[in-house]
């Protein structure tokens, strides 16, 4: 009996022109959504922040909408395309647009970091710059889909529009959940307490998370450390 033919797991399988450096860069940009999922999982596991969990839920909802839209519209990809499935709208463009717009809305309208003795948070201007960089990065990923002939310009633009609309709607919904007290109610449940879910990132930078306690412990163990810290300032 002949062996069964092997199949390819095409999760990270990207076609590009090896003689074109831009094409090579675009191939790496195509892996950004997978990388963001790893970042989501890492932050949720390590920080247990409900804000990140809410963002991830919205991200998955945006992906589900893309799956439905593709099978509803049923528009084919470009003729030069090497991939499979329908092309309208671009899932890559929709994914990164949702992420970047949601991140920008959070940094500009919800994140109000408080300075501490050990950390000076980003100013509004710095957060604005980070938001612009996030949006430009999303635009680069979206453009890479056109360059690699995986999508038409229209498919990418519709994907960006769908991602942006999802981001704005989800941000508004989560704002309502916060103002209505639903987020606070979830945090008081036994399940949230069991998994140590918290809500600090609204007023505290992720960089500062735990840092103040670490510095305080070092100062207690090493009296000279406090003097060195003051001199460094």
Coordinates of C-alpha atoms in Angstrom, one line a residue:
X1 CA 0.0 0.0 0.0
X2 CA 1.4 3.4 -1.0
X3 CA 1.9 6.0 1.7
X4 CA -0.9 8.6 2.0
X5 CA 0.1 12.0 0.4
X6 CA 1.3 14.6 2.8
X7 CA -0.5 17.8 3.5
X8 CA 1.0 21.2 4.3
X9 CA 0.1 23.2 7.4
X10 CA 0.0 26.7 5.7
X11 CA -0.4 28.8 8.9
X12 CA 2.9 30.6 8.2
X13 CA 3.4 29.6 4.6
X14 CA 4.1 32.7 2.5
X15 CA 5.1 33.0 -1.1
X16 CA 7.5 35.8 -2.1
X17 CA 10.1 36.6 -4.7
X18 CA 13.5 35.7 -3.3
X19 CA 15.2 38.1 -5.6
X20 CA 13.2 41.0 -4.3
X21 CA 14.2 42.4 -0.9
X22 CA 10.9 44.2 -0.6
X23 CA 9.0 41.0 -1.3
X24 CA 11.2 39.3 1.4
X25 CA 10.3 42.0 3.9
X26 CA 6.6 41.7 3.0
X27 CA 6.8 38.0 3.7
X28 CA 7.9 38.7 7.3
X29 CA 5.2 41.4 7.6
X30 CA 2.7 38.7 6.8
X31 CA 3.6 36.9 10.1
X32 CA 2.6 40.0 12.2
X33 CA -0.9 38.7 13.1
X34 CA 0.5 35.4 14.4
X35 CA 3.1 37.3 16.3
X36 CA 0.4 39.5 17.9
X37 CA -1.5 36.5 19.0
X38 CA 1.6 35.2 20.8
X39 CA 2.0 38.6 22.4
X40 CA -1.7 38.6 23.5
X41 CA -1.3 35.1 25.0
X42 CA 1.9 36.1 26.8
X43 CA 0.6 39.3 28.3
X44 CA -2.7 37.7 29.4
X45 CA -0.8 34.9 31.1
X46 CA 1.8 37.0 32.7
X47 CA -0.2 40.1 33.7
X48 CA -3.8 38.9 33.9
X49 CA -5.0 42.4 32.9
X50 CA -8.7 42.5 32.1
X51 CA -8.1 45.3 29.6
X52 CA -5.9 43.1 27.5
X53 CA -8.4 40.2 27.8
X54 CA -11.2 42.5 26.5
X55 CA -9.0 43.6 23.6
X56 CA -8.3 40.0 22.7
X57 CA -12.0 39.1 22.8
X58 CA -12.7 42.0 20.4
X59 CA -9.8 40.8 18.2
X60 CA -11.3 37.4 17.9
X61 CA -14.7 38.8 17.2
X62 CA -13.2 40.9 14.4
X63 CA -11.6 37.7 13.0
X64 CA -15.0 35.9 13.2
X65 CA -16.6 38.8 11.3
X66 CA -13.9 38.5 8.6
X67 CA -14.6 34.8 8.3
X68 CA -18.3 35.5 7.7
X69 CA -17.7 38.4 5.3
X70 CA -15.4 36.3 3.1
X71 CA -18.0 33.5 2.8
X72 CA -20.8 36.0 2.2
X73 CA -19.1 38.1 -0.5
X74 CA -17.2 35.2 -2.1
X75 CA -14.8 37.4 -4.0
X76 CA -11.8 35.7 -5.5
X77 CA -8.2 36.7 -4.9
X78 CA -6.0 38.2 -7.7
X79 CA -5.2 35.9 -10.5
X80 CA -1.5 36.1 -9.7
X81 CA -2.2 35.0 -6.1
X82 CA -0.6 31.9 -4.7
X83 CA -2.9 31.3 -1.7
X84 CA -6.2 29.8 -1.1
X85 CA -9.7 30.9 -0.1
X86 CA -11.7 34.1 -0.7
X87 CA -10.0 37.5 -0.7
X88 CA -12.7 40.0 0.3
X89 CA -11.9 41.5 2.8
X90 CA -8.3 41.0 3.6
X91 CA -8.0 39.2 7.0
X92 CA -4.4 40.5 7.6
X93 CA -5.5 44.1 6.9
X94 CA -8.6 43.8 9.1
X95 CA -6.6 42.1 12.0
X96 CA -3.8 44.7 12.2
X97 CA -6.1 47.6 11.7
X98 CA -8.3 46.5 14.6
X99 CA -5.2 46.1 16.8
X100 CA -3.6 49.4 15.9
X101 CA -6.8 51.5 16.1
X102 CA -7.8 49.8 19.4
X103 CA -4.3 50.4 20.8
X104 CA -4.4 54.1 19.7
X105 CA -7.8 54.6 21.3
X106 CA -6.6 53.1 24.5
X107 CA -3.4 55.1 24.7
X108 CA -5.2 58.4 23.9
X109 CA -8.5 58.1 25.6
X110 CA -8.5 55.4 28.3
X111 CA -4.9 55.1 29.6
X112 CA -4.2 57.7 32.2
X113 CA -0.9 56.7 33.8
X114 CA 0.1 58.1 37.2
X115 CA 3.8 58.9 37.9
X116 CA 5.5 57.0 40.8
X117 CA 8.7 57.4 42.7
X118 CA 10.5 54.9 40.4
X119 CA 8.8 55.6 37.0
X120 CA 7.8 58.5 34.9
X121 CA 5.1 57.4 32.4
X122 CA 4.8 58.5 28.8
X123 CA 3.3 61.9 28.2
X124 CA 0.2 62.4 26.0
X125 CA 2.5 63.4 23.1
X126 CA 4.6 60.3 23.5
X127 CA 1.5 58.1 23.5
X128 CA 0.3 59.9 20.4
X129 CA 3.6 59.1 18.7
X130 CA 3.2 55.4 19.7
X131 CA -0.3 55.5 18.3
X132 CA 0.9 56.9 14.9
X133 CA 3.7 54.3 14.8
X134 CA 1.1 51.5 15.4
X135 CA -1.1 52.8 12.6
X136 CA 1.9 53.1 10.2
X137 CA 2.9 49.5 11.1
X138 CA -0.6 48.3 10.3
X139 CA -0.5 50.2 7.0
X140 CA 2.8 48.4 6.1
X141 CA 1.3 45.0 6.8
X142 CA -1.8 45.9 4.7
X143 CA 0.3 47.2 1.8
X144 CA 2.4 44.0 1.9
X145 CA -0.7 41.9 1.0
X146 CA -1.0 43.9 -2.2
X147 CA 2.7 43.7 -3.0
X148 CA 2.7 39.9 -2.6
X149 CA -0.5 39.7 -4.8
X150 CA -2.5 38.0 -2.1
X151 CA -5.2 40.7 -2.3
X152 CA -6.4 43.5 -4.5
X153 CA -6.2 47.1 -3.3
X154 CA -10.0 47.1 -2.8
X155 CA -9.9 44.0 -0.7
X156 CA -7.2 45.5 1.6
X157 CA -9.1 48.8 1.9
X158 CA -12.3 47.1 2.8
X159 CA -10.3 45.0 5.4
X160 CA -8.9 48.1 6.9
X161 CA -12.3 49.8 7.0
X162 CA -13.9 46.7 8.6
X163 CA -11.1 46.5 11.2
X164 CA -11.4 50.2 12.1
X165 CA -15.2 50.0 12.5
X166 CA -14.9 47.0 14.7
X167 CA -12.2 48.7 16.8
X168 CA -14.4 51.8 17.3
X169 CA -17.5 49.9 18.1
X170 CA -15.7 47.5 20.5
X171 CA -14.0 50.4 22.2
X172 CA -17.3 52.1 22.7
X173 CA -18.9 48.9 24.0
X174 CA -16.1 48.3 26.5
X175 CA -16.3 51.9 27.6
X176 CA -20.0 51.3 28.4
X177 CA -19.1 48.1 30.3
X178 CA -16.7 50.1 32.4
X179 CA -19.0 53.0 33.1
X180 CA -22.0 50.7 33.9
X181 CA -19.9 48.7 36.4
X182 CA -19.9 45.4 34.6
X183 CA -16.1 45.2 34.4
X184 CA -15.9 45.9 38.2
X185 CA -18.5 43.2 38.8
X186 CA -16.5 40.7 36.8
X187 CA -13.4 41.5 38.8
X188 CA -15.3 40.7 42.0
X189 CA -16.3 37.2 40.9
X190 CA -14.7 34.1 42.3
X191 CA -13.4 33.1 38.9
X192 CA -11.6 36.4 38.4
X193 CA -10.1 36.2 41.9
X194 CA -9.1 32.6 41.3
X195 CA -7.1 33.6 38.2
X196 CA -5.8 36.8 39.7
X197 CA -7.4 39.0 37.1
X198 CA -6.6 42.7 37.7
X199 CA -7.2 46.1 36.2
X200 CA -4.1 48.2 36.7
X201 CA -3.0 49.0 33.2
X202 CA -5.5 51.9 33.0
X203 CA -3.5 53.9 35.5
X204 CA -0.2 52.0 35.5
X205 CA 2.3 51.3 32.7
X206 CA 3.0 47.7 32.1
X207 CA 6.7 48.6 32.5
X208 CA 6.0 49.8 36.0
X209 CA 4.1 46.7 37.0
X210 CA 5.8 45.3 40.0
X211 CA 8.9 47.5 39.5
X212 CA 8.0 49.8 42.5
X213 CA 7.7 46.7 44.8
X214 CA 11.0 45.4 43.4
X215 CA 12.9 48.6 44.1
X216 CA 11.4 48.8 47.6
X217 CA 12.6 45.3 48.4
X218 CA 16.1 46.0 47.2
X219 CA 16.2 49.2 49.3
X220 CA 15.3 47.2 52.4
X221 CA 18.0 44.5 51.6
X222 CA 20.7 47.0 50.5
X223 CA 20.7 50.3 52.2
X224 CA 23.4 51.5 49.9
X225 CA 21.1 50.9 46.9
X226 CA 18.9 53.8 48.0
X227 CA 21.8 56.2 47.9
X228 CA 22.9 54.9 44.5
X229 CA 19.4 55.4 43.1
X230 CA 19.2 59.0 44.3
X231 CA 22.6 59.8 42.8
X232 CA 21.5 58.2 39.5
X233 CA 18.5 60.6 39.5

